[in-house]
Amino acid sequence: MAQTQRTEERIGQFVAVDPVVDRMRALRAAWHPADGVAVFNRVYLTVTEEIGHAIEAGTFADRRAAATLDVRFAERYLAAVDAVAGGRSAPACWRPLFHYRRHPGVRPLQFALAGINAHIGHDLALAVVDACRILECAPADLEDEFDRVGDILVLLEERIREELMPGPDLLEIADPLTHLLGCWSLDRARDGAWLAARSLWQLRGLPELAGEFTERLDRSVGLVGRMLLTPLTRP
C-alpha cells in the first residue's frame, strides 16, 4: 500500500516482528544444527531478520501492512512446529520436512528448499488472506508488500544455494542434486502463492469450497516437498 494517509493512520497500530524473530532464535539454540528443520529455521530466521530491517528502514511504504503480512507468514511456520512438538499432525505441506529431518541421505540444501517450498507454496497464500482480514483490505492492496517480500526471498534463495550446494568433493551426488533442485523454482512458487491468495479471497464467502481449495493446495505442496527431500546417498 502506497497511500501515505493510510500509512499514517496505521502507524500507531504497528505490528512488531521481534516476537517471531525471538522465537526462531530460541529454536535455533534448541535444535542440533544438522536437524533438517533447524536448517530451514536458520534460513528463515535470516529472511525474517532481513524483512524486519527493511521495515525499520522504511523500505515498505506501509510498515504496518508489511509487518502484519510478515508476522502472519511466520506464525504459520511456528504453528507447524508447535503442532509437531505437541504430538499433533502438521499441515501436509510440512510433514515431509519433519519426517525426513534426520535422514542421513538428505542434503542441507534439500532441507532448506523443502521448507521454503512449504512456506511459500502454502503458508504465504494463507498469510495474505489473514493479513487482508486484519487490515480490512483486498489482496491487491498488499501487492507491493508481497512483491518486496518476494524480492528479498529470491536474493536469499540465491545465497542459500551458494552456501549449501555441495562442493567438488561431493561430485558423485552433485549431478542428481542439481537435477532435482532444478525442478523447483521460487519464482513459480511465489506466483502460485499470489494466485492462490487471490482465489481464496474470492472464495471467502464460500467456506466449504475455500476449505477444499486450501486442503488440495496443502496436499499438492506437500507432494513437491516430498520430491525435494528424495534421499541422495553416496554410492
mmCIF file of C-alpha atoms in Angstrom:
data_model
loop_
_atom_site.group_PDB
_atom_site.id
_atom_site.type_symbol
_atom_site.label_atom_id
_atom_site.label_comp_id
_atom_site.label_asym_id
_atom_site.label_seq_id
_atom_site.Cartn_x
_atom_site.Cartn_y
_atom_site.Cartn_z
ATOM 1 C CA MET A 1 0.000 0.000 0.000
ATOM 2 C CA ALA A 2 1.488 3.269 -1.084
ATOM 3 C CA GLN A 3 -1.161 5.602 0.276
ATOM 4 C CA THR A 4 0.532 7.966 2.724
ATOM 5 C CA GLN A 5 -2.662 8.733 4.598
ATOM 6 C CA ARG A 6 -3.377 5.075 5.332
ATOM 7 C CA THR A 7 0.214 4.609 6.465
ATOM 8 C CA GLU A 8 -0.083 7.484 8.940
ATOM 9 C CA GLU A 9 -3.382 6.180 10.278
ATOM 10 C CA ARG A 10 -1.930 2.748 10.889
ATOM 11 C CA ILE A 11 1.451 3.628 12.308
ATOM 12 C CA GLY A 12 0.087 3.721 15.842
ATOM 13 C CA GLN A 13 -1.086 0.121 15.455
ATOM 14 C CA PHE A 14 2.268 -1.178 14.203
ATOM 15 C CA VAL A 15 2.740 -4.944 14.493
ATOM 16 C CA ALA A 16 6.138 -5.930 15.890
ATOM 17 C CA VAL A 17 8.240 -8.549 14.101
ATOM 18 C CA ASP A 18 10.526 -9.073 17.129
ATOM 19 C CA PRO A 19 8.441 -11.797 18.890
ATOM 20 C CA VAL A 20 8.579 -14.197 15.938
ATOM 21 C CA VAL A 21 12.290 -13.471 15.445
ATOM 22 C CA ASP A 22 12.916 -14.230 19.135
ATOM 23 C CA ARG A 23 11.002 -17.481 18.819
ATOM 24 C CA MET A 24 13.057 -18.620 15.820
ATOM 25 C CA ARG A 25 16.275 -17.705 17.621
ATOM 26 C CA ALA A 26 15.178 -19.877 20.554
ATOM 27 C CA LEU A 27 14.534 -22.778 18.179
ATOM 28 C CA ARG A 28 17.950 -22.281 16.604
ATOM 29 C CA ALA A 29 19.537 -22.593 20.041
ATOM 30 C CA ALA A 30 17.483 -25.660 20.951
ATOM 31 C CA TRP A 31 17.909 -27.767 17.805
ATOM 32 C CA HIS A 32 21.001 -29.578 16.551
ATOM 33 C CA PRO A 33 22.449 -27.749 13.523
ATOM 34 C CA ALA A 34 22.209 -30.906 11.373
ATOM 35 C CA ASP A 35 18.483 -31.270 12.034
ATOM 36 C CA GLY A 36 16.658 -30.655 8.747
ATOM 37 C CA VAL A 37 14.061 -28.378 10.340
ATOM 38 C CA ALA A 38 16.887 -26.476 12.041
ATOM 39 C CA VAL A 39 18.494 -25.926 8.623
ATOM 40 C CA PHE A 40 15.291 -24.328 7.352
ATOM 41 C CA ASN A 41 14.836 -22.390 10.601
ATOM 42 C CA ARG A 42 18.260 -20.766 10.206
ATOM 43 C CA VAL A 43 17.409 -19.792 6.645
ATOM 44 C CA TYR A 44 14.011 -18.441 7.588
ATOM 45 C CA LEU A 45 15.381 -16.560 10.573
ATOM 46 C CA THR A 46 17.730 -14.753 8.195
ATOM 47 C CA VAL A 47 14.804 -13.945 5.895
ATOM 48 C CA THR A 48 12.673 -12.596 8.739
ATOM 49 C CA GLU A 49 15.533 -10.500 10.123
ATOM 50 C CA GLU A 50 16.144 -9.057 6.640
ATOM 51 C CA ILE A 51 12.483 -8.150 6.248
ATOM 52 C CA GLY A 52 12.410 -6.661 9.752
ATOM 53 C CA HIS A 53 15.408 -4.461 8.923
ATOM 54 C CA ALA A 54 13.741 -3.404 5.661
ATOM 55 C CA ILE A 55 10.555 -2.440 7.513
ATOM 56 C CA GLU A 56 12.504 -0.404 10.074
ATOM 57 C CA ALA A 57 14.494 1.300 7.299
ATOM 58 C CA GLY A 58 11.306 2.464 5.618
ATOM 59 C CA THR A 59 11.671 0.240 2.557
ATOM 60 C CA PHE A 60 7.953 -0.507 2.699
ATOM 61 C CA ALA A 61 5.535 2.367 2.116
ATOM 62 C CA ASP A 62 3.083 0.922 4.656
ATOM 63 C CA ARG A 63 5.057 -0.502 7.557
ATOM 64 C CA ARG A 64 2.031 -1.891 9.339
ATOM 65 C CA ALA A 65 0.869 -3.793 6.258
ATOM 66 C CA ALA A 66 4.353 -5.226 5.686
ATOM 67 C CA ALA A 67 4.802 -6.214 9.333
ATOM 68 C CA THR A 68 1.340 -7.756 9.536
ATOM 69 C CA LEU A 69 1.994 -9.881 6.452
ATOM 70 C CA ASP A 70 5.452 -10.880 7.713
ATOM 71 C CA VAL A 71 4.218 -11.848 11.183
ATOM 72 C CA ARG A 72 1.189 -13.801 9.949
ATOM 73 C CA PHE A 73 3.501 -15.563 7.499
ATOM 74 C CA ALA A 74 5.962 -16.555 10.245
ATOM 75 C CA GLU A 75 3.209 -17.638 12.612
ATOM 76 C CA ARG A 76 2.075 -20.331 10.179
ATOM 77 C CA TYR A 77 5.529 -21.948 10.251
ATOM 78 C CA LEU A 78 5.673 -21.661 14.043
ATOM 79 C CA ALA A 79 2.207 -23.222 14.305
ATOM 80 C CA ALA A 80 3.505 -26.253 12.373
ATOM 81 C CA VAL A 81 6.453 -26.504 14.804
ATOM 82 C CA ASP A 82 4.081 -26.323 17.771
ATOM 83 C CA ALA A 83 1.792 -28.959 16.275
ATOM 84 C CA VAL A 84 4.621 -31.470 15.893
ATOM 85 C CA ALA A 85 6.027 -30.652 19.341
ATOM 86 C CA GLY A 86 2.585 -31.261 20.816
ATOM 87 C CA GLY A 87 2.180 -34.626 19.113
ATOM 88 C CA ARG A 88 -0.321 -33.307 16.586
ATOM 89 C CA SER A 89 -0.179 -33.516 12.812
ATOM 90 C CA ALA A 90 1.365 -30.615 10.923
ATOM 91 C CA PRO A 91 -0.167 -29.426 7.640
ATOM 92 C CA ALA A 92 0.580 -31.829 4.787
ATOM 93 C CA CYS A 93 2.997 -29.348 3.199
ATOM 94 C CA TRP A 94 5.239 -29.514 6.296
ATOM 95 C CA ARG A 95 5.071 -33.251 7.024
ATOM 96 C CA PRO A 96 7.882 -34.348 4.646
ATOM 97 C CA LEU A 97 10.369 -31.953 6.264
ATOM 98 C CA PHE A 98 9.528 -33.082 9.786
ATOM 99 C CA HIS A 99 9.503 -36.743 8.727
ATOM 100 C CA TYR A 100 12.899 -36.631 6.993
ATOM 101 C CA ARG A 101 14.554 -34.088 9.283
ATOM 102 C CA ARG A 102 17.187 -36.600 10.482
ATOM 103 C CA HIS A 103 17.611 -38.664 7.302
ATOM 104 C CA PRO A 104 21.356 -39.029 6.575
ATOM 105 C CA GLY A 105 20.826 -39.178 2.811
ATOM 106 C CA VAL A 106 19.158 -35.768 2.527
ATOM 107 C CA ARG A 107 21.444 -32.789 1.968
ATOM 108 C CA PRO A 108 21.120 -29.449 3.859
ATOM 109 C CA LEU A 109 20.153 -27.612 0.662
ATOM 110 C CA GLN A 110 17.247 -30.012 0.190
ATOM 111 C CA PHE A 111 16.016 -29.344 3.727
ATOM 112 C CA ALA A 112 16.201 -25.597 3.213
ATOM 113 C CA LEU A 113 14.337 -25.604 -0.090
ATOM 114 C CA ALA A 114 11.722 -28.099 1.108
ATOM 115 C CA GLY A 115 10.903 -25.721 3.956
ATOM 116 C CA ILE A 116 10.797 -22.732 1.608
ATOM 117 C CA ASN A 117 8.505 -24.702 -0.699
ATOM 118 C CA ALA A 118 6.072 -25.460 2.149
ATOM 119 C CA HIS A 119 6.167 -21.946 3.495
ATOM 120 C CA ILE A 120 5.748 -20.101 0.207
ATOM 121 C CA GLY A 121 3.627 -22.621 -1.656
ATOM 122 C CA HIS A 122 1.052 -22.972 1.123
ATOM 123 C CA ASP A 123 1.591 -20.595 4.043
ATOM 124 C CA LEU A 124 2.168 -17.394 2.088
ATOM 125 C CA ALA A 125 -1.222 -17.505 0.364
ATOM 126 C CA LEU A 126 -2.998 -18.061 3.680
ATOM 127 C CA ALA A 127 -0.940 -15.326 5.340
ATOM 128 C CA VAL A 128 -2.026 -12.830 2.662
ATOM 129 C CA VAL A 129 -5.667 -13.679 3.381
ATOM 130 C CA ASP A 130 -5.042 -13.430 7.150
ATOM 131 C CA ALA A 131 -3.427 -10.013 6.712
ATOM 132 C CA CYS A 132 -6.251 -8.783 4.471
ATOM 133 C CA ARG A 133 -8.816 -9.661 7.130
ATOM 134 C CA ILE A 134 -6.829 -7.877 9.832
ATOM 135 C CA LEU A 135 -6.150 -4.804 7.710
ATOM 136 C CA GLU A 136 -9.629 -4.816 6.145
ATOM 137 C CA CYS A 137 -8.282 -4.667 2.628
ATOM 138 C CA ALA A 138 -8.099 -6.821 -0.503
ATOM 139 C CA PRO A 139 -5.024 -8.747 -1.740
ATOM 140 C CA ALA A 140 -4.460 -6.120 -4.437
ATOM 141 C CA ASP A 141 -3.794 -3.593 -1.658
ATOM 142 C CA LEU A 142 -0.936 -5.778 -0.399
ATOM 143 C CA GLU A 143 0.658 -6.451 -3.769
ATOM 144 C CA ASP A 144 3.562 -4.036 -3.215
ATOM 145 C CA GLU A 145 4.391 -5.611 0.157
ATOM 146 C CA PHE A 146 4.032 -9.096 -1.324
ATOM 147 C CA ASP A 147 6.410 -8.264 -4.181
ATOM 148 C CA ARG A 148 9.033 -6.672 -1.918
ATOM 149 C CA VAL A 149 8.980 -9.658 0.454
ATOM 150 C CA GLY A 150 9.301 -11.919 -2.583
ATOM 151 C CA ASP A 151 12.314 -9.973 -3.865
ATOM 152 C CA ILE A 152 14.092 -10.494 -0.523
ATOM 153 C CA LEU A 153 13.272 -14.209 -0.641
ATOM 154 C CA VAL A 154 14.742 -14.525 -4.138
ATOM 155 C CA LEU A 155 18.020 -12.914 -3.073
ATOM 156 C CA LEU A 156 18.247 -15.149 -0.014
ATOM 157 C CA GLU A 157 17.458 -18.270 -2.023
ATOM 158 C CA GLU A 158 20.423 -17.466 -4.267
ATOM 159 C CA ARG A 159 22.604 -17.087 -1.179
ATOM 160 C CA ILE A 160 21.304 -20.367 0.240
ATOM 161 C CA ARG A 161 22.129 -22.257 -2.938
ATOM 162 C CA GLU A 162 25.654 -20.816 -2.934
ATOM 163 C CA GLU A 163 26.273 -21.665 0.726
ATOM 164 C CA LEU A 164 24.669 -25.112 0.866
ATOM 165 C CA MET A 165 25.395 -26.560 -2.570
ATOM 166 C CA PRO A 166 27.886 -29.473 -2.262
ATOM 167 C CA GLY A 167 31.473 -28.766 -3.263
ATOM 168 C CA PRO A 168 33.743 -30.655 -5.689
ATOM 169 C CA ASP A 169 34.410 -33.356 -3.069
ATOM 170 C CA LEU A 170 30.765 -34.412 -3.406
ATOM 171 C CA LEU A 171 30.564 -34.504 -7.187
ATOM 172 C CA GLU A 172 29.173 -38.039 -7.126
ATOM 173 C CA ILE A 173 25.869 -36.638 -5.810
ATOM 174 C CA ALA A 174 26.009 -33.148 -7.269
ATOM 175 C CA ASP A 175 24.516 -34.123 -10.628
ATOM 176 C CA PRO A 176 21.320 -35.738 -9.244
ATOM 177 C CA LEU A 177 21.007 -32.957 -6.689
ATOM 178 C CA THR A 178 21.295 -30.291 -9.379
ATOM 179 C CA HIS A 179 18.689 -32.101 -11.465
ATOM 180 C CA LEU A 180 16.323 -32.467 -8.511
ATOM 181 C CA LEU A 181 16.555 -28.852 -7.396
ATOM 182 C CA GLY A 182 16.261 -27.603 -10.955
ATOM 183 C CA CYS A 183 12.690 -28.922 -10.947
ATOM 184 C CA TRP A 184 11.648 -26.304 -8.378
ATOM 185 C CA SER A 185 11.527 -22.519 -8.783
ATOM 186 C CA LEU A 186 10.942 -19.898 -6.106
ATOM 187 C CA ASP A 187 9.548 -17.501 -8.713
ATOM 188 C CA ARG A 188 6.948 -20.058 -9.806
ATOM 189 C CA ALA A 189 6.091 -20.846 -6.193
ATOM 190 C CA ARG A 190 5.650 -17.141 -5.437
ATOM 191 C CA ASP A 191 3.430 -16.647 -8.495
ATOM 192 C CA GLY A 192 1.363 -19.640 -7.424
ATOM 193 C CA ALA A 193 1.015 -18.256 -3.904
ATOM 194 C CA TRP A 194 -0.275 -14.929 -5.212
ATOM 195 C CA LEU A 195 -2.837 -16.652 -7.442
ATOM 196 C CA ALA A 196 -3.908 -18.895 -4.533
ATOM 197 C CA ALA A 197 -4.298 -15.890 -2.225
ATOM 198 C CA ARG A 198 -6.481 -14.059 -4.732
ATOM 199 C CA SER A 199 -8.550 -17.198 -5.296
ATOM 200 C CA LEU A 200 -9.055 -17.784 -1.567
ATOM 201 C CA TRP A 201 -10.092 -14.171 -1.132
ATOM 202 C CA GLN A 202 -12.740 -14.575 -3.829
ATOM 203 C CA LEU A 203 -13.921 -17.763 -2.091
ATOM 204 C CA ARG A 204 -14.150 -16.221 1.390
ATOM 205 C CA GLY A 205 -17.964 -16.228 1.230
ATOM 206 C CA LEU A 206 -17.970 -19.939 0.331
ATOM 207 C CA PRO A 207 -16.256 -21.614 3.311
ATOM 208 C CA GLU A 208 -16.782 -25.192 2.139
ATOM 209 C CA LEU A 209 -15.238 -24.524 -1.257
ATOM 210 C CA ALA A 210 -12.447 -22.436 0.284
ATOM 211 C CA GLY A 211 -11.679 -25.283 2.689
ATOM 212 C CA GLU A 212 -11.466 -27.790 -0.156
ATOM 213 C CA PHE A 213 -9.213 -25.450 -2.144
ATOM 214 C CA THR A 214 -6.906 -24.993 0.867
ATOM 215 C CA GLU A 215 -6.736 -28.729 1.530
ATOM 216 C CA ARG A 216 -5.837 -29.505 -2.071
ATOM 217 C CA LEU A 217 -3.213 -26.753 -2.079
ATOM 218 C CA ASP A 218 -1.729 -28.184 1.122
ATOM 219 C CA ARG A 219 -1.504 -31.699 -0.305
ATOM 220 C CA SER A 220 -0.037 -30.644 -3.646
ATOM 221 C CA VAL A 221 2.680 -28.540 -1.984
ATOM 222 C CA GLY A 222 3.442 -31.469 0.329
ATOM 223 C CA LEU A 223 3.945 -33.725 -2.676
ATOM 224 C CA VAL A 224 6.531 -31.316 -4.111
ATOM 225 C CA GLY A 225 8.255 -31.215 -0.713
ATOM 226 C CA ARG A 226 8.489 -34.993 -0.658
ATOM 227 C CA MET A 227 10.136 -34.910 -4.080
ATOM 228 C CA LEU A 228 12.663 -32.281 -2.944
ATOM 229 C CA LEU A 229 13.613 -34.494 0.003
ATOM 230 C CA THR A 230 14.446 -37.567 -2.111
ATOM 231 C CA PRO A 231 17.458 -39.125 -0.299
ATOM 232 C CA LEU A 232 20.664 -38.832 -2.303
ATOM 233 C CA THR A 233 23.071 -41.295 -0.742
ATOM 234 C CA ARG A 234 26.674 -41.736 -1.824
ATOM 235 C CA PRO A 235 27.318 -44.890 -3.904
#
